[in-house]
mmCIF file with all atom_site columns, C-alpha atoms in Angstrom:
data_model
loop_
_atom_site.group_PDB
_atom_site.id
_atom_site.type_symbol
_atom_site.label_atom_id
_atom_site.label_alt_id
_atom_site.label_comp_id
_atom_site.label_asym_id
_atom_site.label_entity_id
_atom_site.label_seq_id
_atom_site.pdbx_PDB_ins_code
_atom_site.Cartn_x
_atom_site.Cartn_y
_atom_site.Cartn_z
_atom_site.occupancy
_atom_site.B_iso_or_equiv
_atom_site.pdbx_formal_charge
_atom_site.auth_seq_id
_atom_site.auth_comp_id
_atom_site.auth_asym_id
_atom_site.auth_atom_id
_atom_site.pdbx_PDB_model_num
ATOM 1  C CA . GLU A 1 1  ? 23.308 72.260 117.420 1.00 85.00 ? 1172 GLU A CA 1
ATOM 2  C CA . LYS A 1 2  ? 19.310 70.557 117.856 1.00 93.00 ? 1173 LYS A CA 1
ATOM 3  C CA . THR A 1 3  ? 16.682 73.674 116.892 1.00 97.00 ? 1174 THR A CA 1
ATOM 4  C CA . THR A 1 4  ? 13.951 72.048 118.615 1.00 98.00 ? 1175 THR A CA 1
ATOM 5  C CA . ILE A 1 5  ? 13.814 69.726 121.589 1.00 98.00 ? 1176 ILE A CA 1
ATOM 6  C CA . SER A 1 6  ? 10.952 67.320 122.623 1.00 97.00 ? 1177 SER A CA 1
ATOM 7  C CA . VAL A 1 7  ? 9.033  67.243 125.719 1.00 97.00 ? 1178 VAL A CA 1
ATOM 8  C CA . LYS A 1 8  ? 11.083 64.026 127.099 1.00 97.00 ? 1179 LYS A CA 1
ATOM 9  C CA . GLU A 1 9  ? 13.940 66.052 126.077 1.00 97.00 ? 1180 GLU A CA 1
ATOM 10 C CA . LEU A 1 10 ? 13.197 69.222 127.912 1.00 96.00 ? 1181 LEU A CA 1
ATOM 11 C CA . SER A 1 11 ? 11.646 66.992 131.416 1.00 94.00 ? 1182 SER A CA 1
ATOM 12 C CA . ALA A 1 12 ? 14.878 65.505 131.471 1.00 94.00 ? 1183 ALA A CA 1
ATOM 13 C CA . GLN A 1 13 ? 16.994 68.931 130.422 1.00 92.00 ? 1184 GLN A CA 1
ATOM 14 C CA . MET A 1 14 ? 15.336 70.597 133.473 1.00 90.00 ? 1185 MET A CA 1
ATOM 15 C CA . GLY A 1 15 ? 15.317 67.820 136.027 1.00 90.00 ? 1186 GLY A CA 1
ATOM 16 C CA . ILE A 1 16 ? 11.481 67.471 136.073 1.00 91.00 ? 1187 ILE A CA 1
ATOM 17 C CA . SER A 1 17 ? 8.802  64.571 135.620 1.00 93.00 ? 1188 SER A CA 1
ATOM 18 C CA . LEU A 1 18 ? 7.791  64.050 131.949 1.00 95.00 ? 1189 LEU A CA 1
ATOM 19 C CA . THR A 1 19 ? 3.787  65.289 133.746 1.00 95.00 ? 1190 THR A CA 1
ATOM 20 C CA . LYS A 1 20 ? 5.425  68.241 134.859 1.00 94.00 ? 1191 LYS A CA 1
ATOM 21 C CA . ALA A 1 21 ? 7.361  68.946 131.591 1.00 94.00 ? 1192 ALA A CA 1
ATOM 22 C CA . TYR A 1 22 ? 3.610  68.551 129.893 1.00 95.00 ? 1193 TYR A CA 1
ATOM 23 C CA . GLU A 1 23 ? 1.917  70.853 132.501 1.00 93.00 ? 1194 GLU A CA 1
ATOM 24 C CA . LEU A 1 24 ? 4.800  73.351 131.366 1.00 92.00 ? 1195 LEU A CA 1
ATOM 25 C CA . VAL A 1 25 ? 4.237  73.456 128.089 1.00 94.00 ? 1196 VAL A CA 1
ATOM 26 C CA . LYS A 1 26 ? 0.326  74.090 128.750 1.00 93.00 ? 1197 LYS A CA 1
ATOM 27 C CA . MET A 1 27 ? 1.381  77.100 130.399 1.00 91.00 ? 1198 MET A CA 1
ATOM 28 C CA . ARG A 1 28 ? 0.487  80.565 128.186 1.00 90.00 ? 1199 ARG A CA 1
ATOM 29 C CA . GLY A 1 29 ? 2.860  81.695 126.740 1.00 91.00 ? 1200 GLY A CA 1
ATOM 30 C CA . PHE A 1 30 ? 5.303  78.682 127.153 1.00 94.00 ? 1201 PHE A CA 1
ATOM 31 C CA . PRO A 1 31 ? 6.618  79.021 123.591 1.00 96.00 ? 1202 PRO A CA 1
ATOM 32 C CA . VAL A 1 32 ? 5.870  75.368 121.427 1.00 97.00 ? 1203 VAL A CA 1
ATOM 33 C CA . ILE A 1 33 ? 5.314  74.184 118.292 1.00 97.00 ? 1204 ILE A CA 1
ATOM 34 C CA . HIS A 1 34 ? 2.532  71.444 117.502 1.00 96.00 ? 1205 HIS A CA 1
ATOM 35 C CA . ILE A 1 35 ? 2.825  68.904 114.541 1.00 96.00 ? 1206 ILE A CA 1
ATOM 36 C CA . GLY A 1 36 ? 0.032  66.638 114.553 1.00 96.00 ? 1207 GLY A CA 1
ATOM 37 C CA . ASN A 1 37 ? -0.026 65.163 118.297 1.00 95.00 ? 1208 ASN A CA 1
ATOM 38 C CA . LYS A 1 38 ? 3.903  65.609 118.086 1.00 96.00 ? 1209 LYS A CA 1
ATOM 39 C CA . ILE A 1 39 ? 4.615  68.932 120.721 1.00 97.00 ? 1210 ILE A CA 1
ATOM 40 C CA . LEU A 1 40 ? 8.201  70.352 119.645 1.00 98.00 ? 1211 LEU A CA 1
ATOM 41 C CA . ILE A 1 41 ? 9.812  73.849 122.169 1.00 97.00 ? 1212 ILE A CA 1
ATOM 42 C CA . PRO A 1 42 ? 12.109 75.527 120.161 1.00 98.00 ? 1213 PRO A CA 1
ATOM 43 C CA . VAL A 1 43 ? 15.271 76.550 121.476 1.00 97.00 ? 1214 VAL A CA 1
ATOM 44 C CA . GLU A 1 44 ? 16.561 79.383 121.447 1.00 96.00 ? 1215 GLU A CA 1
ATOM 45 C CA . GLU A 1 45 ? 12.455 80.509 122.514 1.00 96.00 ? 1216 GLU A CA 1
ATOM 46 C CA . TYR A 1 46 ? 12.646 78.633 125.005 1.00 95.00 ? 1217 TYR A CA 1
ATOM 47 C CA . ARG A 1 47 ? 16.071 79.823 126.585 1.00 92.00 ? 1218 ARG A CA 1
ATOM 48 C CA . LYS A 1 48 ? 14.422 83.011 126.151 1.00 93.00 ? 1219 LYS A CA 1
ATOM 49 C CA . TRP A 1 49 ? 10.969 82.286 128.180 1.00 91.00 ? 1220 TRP A CA 1
ATOM 50 C CA . LEU A 1 50 ? 13.431 81.069 131.104 1.00 88.00 ? 1221 LEU A CA 1
ATOM 51 C CA . THR A 1 51 ? 14.925 84.194 131.477 1.00 86.00 ? 1222 THR A CA 1
ATOM 52 C CA . GLU A 1 52 ? 12.687 86.191 130.772 1.00 85.00 ? 1223 GLU A CA 1
ATOM 53 C CA . ASN A 1 53 ? 9.719  83.579 133.142 1.00 79.00 ? 1224 ASN A CA 1
ATOM 54 C CA . ILE A 1 54 ? 11.827 82.288 136.024 1.00 70.00 ? 1225 ILE A CA 1
ATOM 55 C CA . GLN A 1 55 ? 12.164 83.356 139.497 1.00 64.00 ? 1226 GLN A CA 1
ATOM 56 C CA . ILE A 1 56 ? 14.822 81.862 142.274 1.00 57.00 ? 1227 ILE A CA 1
ATOM 57 C CA . SER A 1 57 ? 13.810 82.244 145.198 1.00 52.00 ? 1228 SER A CA 1
ATOM 58 C CA . GLU A 1 58 ? 16.466 82.903 147.821 1.00 52.00 ? 1229 GLU A CA 1
ATOM 59 C CA . THR A 1 59 ? 14.291 83.056 150.503 1.00 51.00 ? 1230 THR A CA 1
ATOM 60 C CA . ASN A 1 60 ? 13.772 79.220 150.187 1.00 52.00 ? 1231 ASN A CA 1
ATOM 61 C CA . SER A 1 61 ? 17.143 78.185 149.328 1.00 53.00 ? 1232 SER A CA 1
ATOM 62 C CA . LYS A 1 62 ? 18.399 74.806 150.827 1.00 57.00 ? 1233 LYS A CA 1
ATOM 63 C CA . THR A 1 63 ? 22.110 73.621 151.492 1.00 60.00 ? 1234 THR A CA 1
ATOM 64 C CA . THR A 1 64 ? 22.363 70.138 151.032 1.00 60.00 ? 1235 THR A CA 1
ATOM 65 C CA . LYS A 1 65 ? 25.123 68.525 153.685 1.00 64.00 ? 1236 LYS A CA 1
ATOM 66 C CA . GLY A 1 66 ? 27.531 68.501 151.084 1.00 66.00 ? 1237 GLY A CA 1
ATOM 67 C CA . GLY A 1 67 ? 27.382 72.315 151.116 1.00 64.00 ? 1238 GLY A CA 1
ATOM 68 C CA . GLU A 1 68 ? 26.180 72.465 147.918 1.00 61.00 ? 1239 GLU A CA 1
ATOM 69 C CA . THR A 1 69 ? 22.851 75.342 147.566 1.00 54.00 ? 1240 THR A CA 1
ATOM 70 C CA . HIS A 1 70 ? 19.754 74.346 145.954 1.00 51.00 ? 1241 HIS A CA 1
ATOM 71 C CA . LYS A 1 71 ? 17.151 77.313 144.916 1.00 49.00 ? 1242 LYS A CA 1
ATOM 72 C CA . SER A 1 72 ? 13.528 77.425 144.692 1.00 51.00 ? 1243 SER A CA 1
ATOM 73 C CA . ILE A 1 73 ? 12.820 78.179 141.251 1.00 52.00 ? 1244 ILE A CA 1
ATOM 74 C CA . TYR A 1 74 ? 9.087  79.047 140.681 1.00 54.00 ? 1245 TYR A CA 1
ATOM 75 C CA . PRO A 1 75 ? 7.449  80.015 136.868 1.00 57.00 ? 1246 PRO A CA 1
ATOM 76 C CA . ILE A 1 76 ? 6.323  83.986 136.885 1.00 52.00 ? 1247 ILE A CA 1
ATOM 77 C CA . HIS A 1 77 ? 2.751  83.935 136.055 1.00 52.00 ? 1248 HIS A CA 1
ATOM 78 C CA . ARG A 1 78 ? 1.625  86.797 134.274 1.00 49.00 ? 1249 ARG A CA 1
ATOM 79 C CA . SER A 1 79 ? -2.295 87.844 133.105 1.00 45.00 ? 1250 SER A CA 1
#
């Protein structure tokens, strides 16, 4: 298993645009490793960050025609 992923892999894994993935890795507290111009995300720290910093909104959930429920996910902004 890989210990780090690229921003492009993060984008694909989360199902977000590459632009949004770059915004995410620039957020204060998001786990990144900078090696020259390359940005790597340590997988274990990323999973821990997700658990600690993501809030799932039940109030903004949507149900599709197929019956699937999609919930809005928001990063928790901490000072």
